[in-house]
Amino acid sequence: MADMTPQEIDAFLAEVRLCHFATIDPSGHPRVRPMWYVWRDRELWTSTRLHRYTGTDVTAGSSVAISIASEDRPYKAVIIHGRPEILPKTEERLLEISTRYGERMGRAWTAEVMQEDDRVLYRVTPDRIYSWDYAKDD
Amino acid sequence: MADMTPQEIDAFLAEVRLCHFATIDPSGHPRVRPMWYVWRDRELWTSTRLHRYTGTDVTAGSSVAISIASEDRPYKAVIIHGRPEILPKTEERLLEISTRYGERMGRAWTAEVMQEDDRVLYRVTPDRIYSWDYAKDD
């Protein structure tokens, strides 16, 4: 299997898929959950609530590993390692993330989560990117 | 969002999707990768090589978190926490895992990996299962 080029990674991550977001919980066990994301300027943006689930892990200092894969052949996958920067939410960025998955649903979701006190944005600048493109194999 | 019943979890995990398999590496960082799996008798079976990537984490004692999610609405997701039992590979179980994803590809893959000395099976008996079915929401 072959790596993707940075341009191919950009194109793959622009497609609409969930990412699977892994952290380490305070007791030292892994956690992982599916999340919406948007990839902009080689940074991955996603959103969560600080006091729930993986949010508490990131606040406690966990780095993250994020997996995005095509379900259909030829398989492609991108895995990103990094440490999220926790930023205040903005309606603009939440819409950018959510409306990728459907305009109407994204707008409804954004209106709802803008009311959540502990809703934040994560900006993940990759420390390391792994990629596979099985279509490149002979 | 509502939980799934055990029967609904069985039906969901019988559908053909990748699982995203998260571990903790020896330096204490999370790792995650897409993998094939099969769900049998409420245990998740998957396969890897012991000396590569997440295989080394499991050997070193990492527990695992596994995420499986539908890409299409209404979203469903199942997350399994557990500790894999490492078992010798069998052709029968490797075929059971791999041919879910395509008969011909699965048979070719199984023939190939049967030759790998460090190829093993993981049996994950869930310590905990989380599930979401957004279709159950009103």
mmCIF file of N, CA, C and O in Angstrom, chain A residues 9-83:
data_model
loop_
_atom_site.group_PDB
_atom_site.id
_atom_site.type_symbol
_atom_site.label_atom_id
_atom_site.label_comp_id
_atom_site.label_asym_id
_atom_site.label_seq_id
_atom_site.Cartn_x
_atom_site.Cartn_y
_atom_site.Cartn_z
ATOM 1 N N ILE A 9 -4.432 13.802 0.308
ATOM 2 C CA ILE A 9 -5.006 13.827 1.660
ATOM 3 C C ILE A 9 -6.044 14.937 1.769
ATOM 4 O O ILE A 9 -7.142 14.733 2.292
ATOM 5 N N ASP A 10 -5.729 16.114 1.246
ATOM 6 C CA ASP A 10 -6.700 17.223 1.256
ATOM 7 C C ASP A 10 -7.993 16.815 0.556
ATOM 8 O O ASP A 10 -9.097 17.085 1.034
ATOM 9 N N ALA A 11 -7.869 16.169 -0.600
ATOM 10 C CA ALA A 11 -9.057 15.777 -1.381
ATOM 11 C C ALA A 11 -9.860 14.709 -0.628
ATOM 12 O O ALA A 11 -11.095 14.774 -0.554
ATOM 13 N N PHE A 12 -9.158 13.750 -0.040
ATOM 14 C CA PHE A 12 -9.843 12.674 0.692
ATOM 15 C C PHE A 12 -10.589 13.229 1.903
ATOM 16 O O PHE A 12 -11.739 12.869 2.176
ATOM 17 N N LEU A 13 -9.936 14.132 2.636
ATOM 18 C CA LEU A 13 -10.557 14.671 3.860
ATOM 19 C C LEU A 13 -11.660 15.685 3.557
ATOM 20 O O LEU A 13 -12.451 16.017 4.439
ATOM 21 N N ALA A 14 -11.718 16.146 2.313
ATOM 22 C CA ALA A 14 -12.814 17.041 1.911
ATOM 23 C C ALA A 14 -14.095 16.248 1.655
ATOM 24 O O ALA A 14 -15.191 16.820 1.646
ATOM 25 N N GLU A 15 -13.976 14.947 1.434
ATOM 26 C CA GLU A 15 -15.169 14.123 1.260
ATOM 27 C C GLU A 15 -15.913 14.031 2.591
ATOM 28 O O GLU A 15 -15.333 14.230 3.654
ATOM 29 N N VAL A 16 -17.200 13.726 2.520
ATOM 30 C CA VAL A 16 -18.019 13.740 3.729
ATOM 31 C C VAL A 16 -18.002 12.370 4.399
ATOM 32 O O VAL A 16 -18.591 11.419 3.896
ATOM 33 N N ARG A 17 -17.278 12.305 5.490
ATOM 34 C CA ARG A 17 -17.214 11.084 6.294
ATOM 35 C C ARG A 17 -17.120 11.475 7.755
ATOM 36 O O ARG A 17 -16.722 12.588 8.091
ATOM 37 N N LEU A 18 -17.407 10.543 8.627
ATOM 38 C CA LEU A 18 -17.142 10.746 10.044
ATOM 39 C C LEU A 18 -15.664 10.539 10.310
ATOM 40 O O LEU A 18 -14.983 9.804 9.592
ATOM 41 N N CYS A 19 -15.153 11.172 11.359
ATOM 42 C CA CYS A 19 -13.842 10.784 11.874
ATOM 43 C C CYS A 19 -14.062 10.026 13.182
ATOM 44 O O CYS A 19 -15.074 10.207 13.858
ATOM 45 N N HIS A 20 -13.127 9.163 13.510
ATOM 46 C CA HIS A 20 -13.187 8.412 14.765
ATOM 47 C C HIS A 20 -12.063 8.938 15.646
ATOM 48 O O HIS A 20 -10.886 8.843 15.302
ATOM 49 N N PHE A 21 -12.450 9.530 16.763
ATOM 50 C CA PHE A 21 -11.606 10.410 17.567
ATOM 51 C C PHE A 21 -11.210 9.672 18.850
ATOM 52 O O PHE A 21 -12.067 9.377 19.684
ATOM 53 N N ALA A 22 -9.937 9.332 18.972
ATOM 54 C CA ALA A 22 -9.473 8.520 20.108
ATOM 55 C C ALA A 22 -8.669 9.358 21.087
ATOM 56 O O ALA A 22 -7.825 10.167 20.692
ATOM 57 N N THR A 23 -8.937 9.113 22.365
ATOM 58 C CA THR A 23 -8.236 9.804 23.456
ATOM 59 C C THR A 23 -7.882 8.770 24.530
ATOM 60 O O THR A 23 -8.227 7.606 24.421
ATOM 61 N N ILE A 24 -7.223 9.251 25.577
ATOM 62 C CA ILE A 24 -6.966 8.407 26.744
ATOM 63 C C ILE A 24 -7.705 8.988 27.935
ATOM 64 O O ILE A 24 -7.610 10.193 28.194
ATOM 65 N N ASP A 25 -8.449 8.141 28.615
ATOM 66 C CA ASP A 25 -9.229 8.653 29.747
ATOM 67 C C ASP A 25 -8.343 8.773 30.983
ATOM 68 O O ASP A 25 -7.206 8.297 30.986
ATOM 69 N N PRO A 26 -8.820 9.446 32.024
ATOM 70 C CA PRO A 26 -7.962 9.709 33.185
ATOM 71 C C PRO A 26 -7.444 8.439 33.862
ATOM 72 O O PRO A 26 -6.413 8.474 34.543
ATOM 73 N N SER A 27 -8.122 7.305 33.662
ATOM 74 C CA SER A 27 -7.645 6.054 34.270
ATOM 75 C C SER A 27 -6.692 5.298 33.347
ATOM 76 O O SER A 27 -6.255 4.188 33.681
ATOM 77 N N GLY A 28 -6.365 5.883 32.187
ATOM 78 C CA GLY A 28 -5.360 5.281 31.323
ATOM 79 C C GLY A 28 -5.898 4.318 30.276
ATOM 80 O O GLY A 28 -5.133 3.582 29.651
ATOM 81 N N HIS A 29 -7.192 4.339 30.032
ATOM 82 C CA HIS A 29 -7.785 3.491 28.999
ATOM 83 C C HIS A 29 -8.109 4.311 27.752
ATOM 84 O O HIS A 29 -8.412 5.502 27.839
ATOM 85 N N PRO A 30 -8.077 3.654 26.594
ATOM 86 C CA PRO A 30 -8.425 4.393 25.381
ATOM 87 C C PRO A 30 -9.939 4.611 25.281
ATOM 88 O O PRO A 30 -10.722 3.812 25.789
ATOM 89 N N ARG A 31 -10.304 5.687 24.654
ATOM 90 C CA ARG A 31 -11.701 5.929 24.280
ATOM 91 C C ARG A 31 -11.717 6.345 22.826
ATOM 92 O O ARG A 31 -10.760 6.943 22.339
ATOM 93 N N VAL A 32 -12.819 6.094 22.158
ATOM 94 C CA VAL A 32 -12.942 6.498 20.760
ATOM 95 C C VAL A 32 -14.412 6.747 20.458
ATOM 96 O O VAL A 32 -15.285 6.078 21.024
ATOM 97 N N ARG A 33 -14.674 7.742 19.642
ATOM 98 C CA ARG A 33 -16.062 8.025 19.264
ATOM 99 C C ARG A 33 -16.107 8.642 17.877
ATOM 100 O O ARG A 33 -15.176 9.342 17.461
ATOM 101 N N PRO A 34 -17.188 8.403 17.165
ATOM 102 C CA PRO A 34 -17.348 9.053 15.861
ATOM 103 C C PRO A 34 -17.716 10.521 16.037
ATOM 104 O O PRO A 34 -18.464 10.859 16.957
ATOM 105 N N MET A 35 -17.170 11.367 15.192
ATOM 106 C CA MET A 35 -17.451 12.808 15.274
ATOM 107 C C MET A 35 -17.491 13.411 13.868
ATOM 108 O O MET A 35 -16.859 12.910 12.949
ATOM 109 N N TRP A 36 -18.203 14.508 13.746
ATOM 110 C CA TRP A 36 -18.123 15.335 12.546
ATOM 111 C C TRP A 36 -16.815 16.139 12.578
ATOM 112 O O TRP A 36 -16.310 16.471 13.664
ATOM 113 N N TYR A 37 -16.319 16.491 11.408
ATOM 114 C CA TYR A 37 -15.115 17.312 11.360
ATOM 115 C C TYR A 37 -15.112 18.106 10.059
ATOM 116 O O TYR A 37 -15.865 17.807 9.118
ATOM 117 N N VAL A 38 -14.249 19.093 10.016
ATOM 118 C CA VAL A 38 -13.921 19.741 8.731
ATOM 119 C C VAL A 38 -12.402 19.933 8.688
ATOM 120 O O VAL A 38 -11.766 20.180 9.730
ATOM 121 N N TRP A 39 -11.836 19.756 7.522
ATOM 122 C CA TRP A 39 -10.389 19.867 7.299
ATOM 123 C C TRP A 39 -10.138 21.167 6.543
ATOM 124 O O TRP A 39 -10.648 21.351 5.442
ATOM 125 N N ARG A 40 -9.426 22.108 7.158
ATOM 126 C CA ARG A 40 -9.203 23.424 6.559
ATOM 127 C C ARG A 40 -7.737 23.809 6.751
ATOM 128 O O ARG A 40 -7.251 23.811 7.880
ATOM 129 N N ASP A 41 -7.063 24.145 5.664
ATOM 130 C CA ASP A 41 -5.678 24.611 5.754
ATOM 131 C C ASP A 41 -4.805 23.633 6.543
ATOM 132 O O ASP A 41 -3.999 24.018 7.394
ATOM 133 N N ARG A 42 -5.044 22.348 6.276
ATOM 134 C CA ARG A 42 -4.263 21.271 6.904
ATOM 135 C C ARG A 42 -4.390 21.226 8.429
ATOM 136 O O ARG A 42 -3.488 20.793 9.146
ATOM 137 N N GLU A 43 -5.550 21.675 8.903
ATOM 138 C CA GLU A 43 -5.912 21.496 10.312
ATOM 139 C C GLU A 43 -7.288 20.844 10.373
ATOM 140 O O GLU A 43 -8.145 21.121 9.526
ATOM 141 N N LEU A 44 -7.477 20.004 11.361
ATOM 142 C CA LEU A 44 -8.770 19.345 11.525
ATOM 143 C C LEU A 44 -9.538 20.044 12.637
ATOM 144 O O LEU A 44 -9.044 20.194 13.753
ATOM 145 N N TRP A 45 -10.750 20.469 12.308
ATOM 146 C CA TRP A 45 -11.617 21.144 13.268
ATOM 147 C C TRP A 45 -12.775 20.229 13.626
ATOM 148 O O TRP A 45 -13.396 19.631 12.739
ATOM 149 N N THR A 46 -13.046 20.161 14.904
ATOM 150 C CA THR A 46 -14.209 19.423 15.340
ATOM 151 C C THR A 46 -14.744 20.113 16.595
ATOM 152 O O THR A 46 -14.186 21.115 17.039
ATOM 153 N N SER A 47 -15.841 19.597 17.121
ATOM 154 C CA SER A 47 -16.465 20.297 18.241
ATOM 155 C C SER A 47 -17.011 19.279 19.224
ATOM 156 O O SER A 47 -17.491 18.215 18.843
ATOM 157 N N THR A 48 -16.950 19.627 20.488
ATOM 158 C CA THR A 48 -17.505 18.750 21.517
ATOM 159 C C THR A 48 -17.880 19.589 22.728
ATOM 160 O O THR A 48 -17.732 20.808 22.728
ATOM 161 N N ARG A 49 -18.369 18.905 23.754
ATOM 162 C CA ARG A 49 -18.633 19.577 25.015
ATOM 163 C C ARG A 49 -17.507 19.225 25.972
ATOM 164 O O ARG A 49 -17.110 18.081 26.094
ATOM 165 N N LEU A 50 -17.015 20.228 26.676
ATOM 166 C CA LEU A 50 -15.838 20.046 27.536
ATOM 167 C C LEU A 50 -16.079 19.068 28.669
ATOM 168 O O LEU A 50 -15.148 18.402 29.111
ATOM 169 N N HIS A 51 -17.301 18.981 29.146
ATOM 170 C CA HIS A 51 -17.541 18.200 30.363
ATOM 171 C C HIS A 51 -18.095 16.823 30.078
ATOM 172 O O HIS A 51 -18.637 16.170 30.949
ATOM 173 N N ARG A 52 -17.999 16.410 28.814
ATOM 174 C CA ARG A 52 -18.562 15.107 28.480
ATOM 175 C C ARG A 52 -17.540 14.275 27.732
ATOM 176 O O ARG A 52 -16.897 14.739 26.818
ATOM 177 N N TYR A 53 -17.436 13.019 28.153
ATOM 178 C CA TYR A 53 -16.747 11.985 27.400
ATOM 179 C C TYR A 53 -15.346 12.419 26.970
ATOM 180 O O TYR A 53 -14.570 12.849 27.825
ATOM 181 N N THR A 54 -14.998 12.355 25.694
ATOM 182 C CA THR A 54 -13.634 12.667 25.289
ATOM 183 C C THR A 54 -13.245 14.100 25.632
ATOM 184 O O THR A 54 -12.049 14.400 25.712
ATOM 185 N N GLY A 55 -14.210 14.985 25.814
ATOM 186 C CA GLY A 55 -13.903 16.366 26.172
ATOM 187 C C GLY A 55 -13.106 16.426 27.459
ATOM 188 O O GLY A 55 -12.137 17.186 27.572
ATOM 189 N N THR A 56 -13.480 15.640 28.432
ATOM 190 C CA THR A 56 -12.755 15.650 29.708
ATOM 191 C C THR A 56 -11.332 15.116 29.530
ATOM 192 O O THR A 56 -10.420 15.544 30.212
ATOM 193 N N ASP A 57 -11.158 14.184 28.590
ATOM 194 C CA ASP A 57 -9.817 13.627 28.358
ATOM 195 C C ASP A 57 -8.885 14.684 27.772
ATOM 196 O O ASP A 57 -7.718 14.790 28.177
ATOM 197 N N VAL A 58 -9.387 15.445 26.805
ATOM 198 C CA VAL A 58 -8.560 16.475 26.169
ATOM 199 C C VAL A 58 -8.217 17.558 27.186
ATOM 200 O O VAL A 58 -7.081 18.018 27.271
ATOM 201 N N THR A 59 -9.193 17.940 27.984
ATOM 202 C CA THR A 59 -8.947 18.931 29.026
ATOM 203 C C THR A 59 -7.874 18.433 29.996
ATOM 204 O O THR A 59 -7.032 19.199 30.460
ATOM 205 N N ALA A 60 -7.894 17.140 30.263
ATOM 206 C CA ALA A 60 -6.915 16.542 31.183
ATOM 207 C C ALA A 60 -5.544 16.351 30.540
ATOM 208 O O ALA A 60 -4.619 15.876 31.193
ATOM 209 N N GLY A 61 -5.429 16.700 29.246
ATOM 210 C CA GLY A 61 -4.110 16.683 28.617
ATOM 211 C C GLY A 61 -3.863 15.558 27.635
ATOM 212 O O GLY A 61 -2.753 15.420 27.111
ATOM 213 N N SER A 62 -4.874 14.753 27.360
ATOM 214 C CA SER A 62 -4.673 13.645 26.412
ATOM 215 C C SER A 62 -4.387 14.186 25.015
ATOM 216 O O SER A 62 -5.041 15.113 24.542
ATOM 217 N N SER A 63 -3.401 13.597 24.353
ATOM 218 C CA SER A 63 -3.275 13.820 22.921
ATOM 219 C C SER A 63 -4.342 12.974 22.236
ATOM 220 O O SER A 63 -5.056 12.213 22.881
ATOM 221 N N VAL A 64 -4.486 13.155 20.922
ATOM 222 C CA VAL A 64 -5.551 12.447 20.205
ATOM 223 C C VAL A 64 -4.996 11.747 18.968
ATOM 224 O O VAL A 64 -3.956 12.129 18.416
ATOM 225 N N ALA A 65 -5.725 10.703 18.579
ATOM 226 C CA ALA A 65 -5.483 10.033 17.306
ATOM 227 C C ALA A 65 -6.822 9.955 16.598
ATOM 228 O O ALA A 65 -7.837 9.625 17.226
ATOM 229 N N ILE A 66 -6.829 10.309 15.322
ATOM 230 C CA ILE A 66 -8.088 10.458 14.586
ATOM 231 C C ILE A 66 -8.004 9.621 13.320
ATOM 232 O O ILE A 66 -7.056 9.749 12.544
ATOM 233 N N SER A 67 -9.000 8.758 13.123
ATOM 234 C CA SER A 67 -9.013 7.843 11.981
ATOM 235 C C SER A 67 -10.179 8.168 11.062
ATOM 236 O O SER A 67 -11.322 8.304 11.516
ATOM 237 N N ILE A 68 -9.891 8.276 9.773
ATOM 238 C CA ILE A 68 -10.921 8.512 8.753
ATOM 239 C C ILE A 68 -10.664 7.506 7.638
ATOM 240 O O ILE A 68 -9.554 7.444 7.107
ATOM 241 N N ALA A 69 -11.669 6.699 7.304
ATOM 242 C CA ALA A 69 -11.450 5.646 6.309
ATOM 243 C C ALA A 69 -12.642 5.516 5.392
ATOM 244 O O ALA A 69 -13.784 5.713 5.807
ATOM 245 N N SER A 70 -12.372 5.163 4.137
ATOM 246 C CA SER A 70 -13.454 4.859 3.206
ATOM 247 C C SER A 70 -13.968 3.463 3.508
ATOM 248 O O SER A 70 -13.191 2.550 3.791
ATOM 249 N N GLU A 71 -15.275 3.295 3.449
ATOM 250 C CA GLU A 71 -15.871 1.978 3.695
ATOM 251 C C GLU A 71 -15.799 1.115 2.435
ATOM 252 O O GLU A 71 -15.952 -0.097 2.513
ATOM 253 N N ASP A 72 -15.639 1.744 1.304
ATOM 254 C CA ASP A 72 -15.655 0.999 0.045
ATOM 255 C C ASP A 72 -14.272 0.897 -0.550
ATOM 256 O O ASP A 72 -13.405 1.729 -0.316
ATOM 257 N N ARG A 73 -14.091 -0.152 -1.332
ATOM 258 C CA ARG A 73 -12.833 -0.360 -2.034
ATOM 259 C C ARG A 73 -12.742 0.512 -3.256
ATOM 260 O O ARG A 73 -13.773 0.812 -3.874
ATOM 261 N N PRO A 74 -11.532 0.882 -3.647
ATOM 262 C CA PRO A 74 -10.278 0.624 -2.947
ATOM 263 C C PRO A 74 -10.200 1.421 -1.644
ATOM 264 O O PRO A 74 -10.503 2.600 -1.620
ATOM 265 N N TYR A 75 -9.797 0.765 -0.582
ATOM 266 C CA TYR A 75 -9.733 1.422 0.714
ATOM 267 C C TYR A 75 -8.722 2.565 0.719
ATOM 268 O O TYR A 75 -7.622 2.431 0.187
ATOM 269 N N LYS A 76 -9.127 3.640 1.365
ATOM 270 C CA LYS A 76 -8.205 4.733 1.685
ATOM 271 C C LYS A 76 -8.402 5.062 3.156
ATOM 272 O O LYS A 76 -9.512 4.943 3.674
ATOM 273 N N ALA A 77 -7.350 5.486 3.799
ATOM 274 C CA ALA A 77 -7.463 5.873 5.202
ATOM 275 C C ALA A 77 -6.433 6.942 5.522
ATOM 276 O O ALA A 77 -5.331 6.955 4.967
ATOM 277 N N VAL A 78 -6.816 7.842 6.414
ATOM 278 C CA VAL A 78 -5.906 8.865 6.934
ATOM 279 C C VAL A 78 -6.002 8.822 8.457
ATOM 280 O O VAL A 78 -7.104 8.756 9.012
ATOM 281 N N ILE A 79 -4.863 8.811 9.111
ATOM 282 C CA ILE A 79 -4.814 8.853 10.566
ATOM 283 C C ILE A 79 -3.969 10.043 10.981
ATOM 284 O O ILE A 79 -2.858 10.235 10.467
ATOM 285 N N ILE A 80 -4.519 10.834 11.872
ATOM 286 C CA ILE A 80 -3.864 12.070 12.312
ATOM 287 C C ILE A 80 -3.559 11.971 13.798
ATOM 288 O O ILE A 80 -4.441 11.613 14.593
ATOM 289 N N HIS A 81 -2.341 12.273 14.165
ATOM 290 C CA HIS A 81 -1.964 12.386 15.580
ATOM 291 C C HIS A 81 -1.715 13.860 15.907
ATOM 292 O O HIS A 81 -1.089 14.568 15.114
ATOM 293 N N GLY A 82 -2.176 14.282 17.049
ATOM 294 C CA GLY A 82 -1.951 15.674 17.426
ATOM 295 C C GLY A 82 -2.497 15.960 18.799
ATOM 296 O O GLY A 82 -2.881 15.054 19.532
ATOM 297 N N ARG A 83 -2.511 17.232 19.132
ATOM 298 C CA ARG A 83 -2.994 17.662 20.444
ATOM 299 C C ARG A 83 -3.941 18.831 20.187
ATOM 300 O O ARG A 83 -3.531 19.860 19.650
#
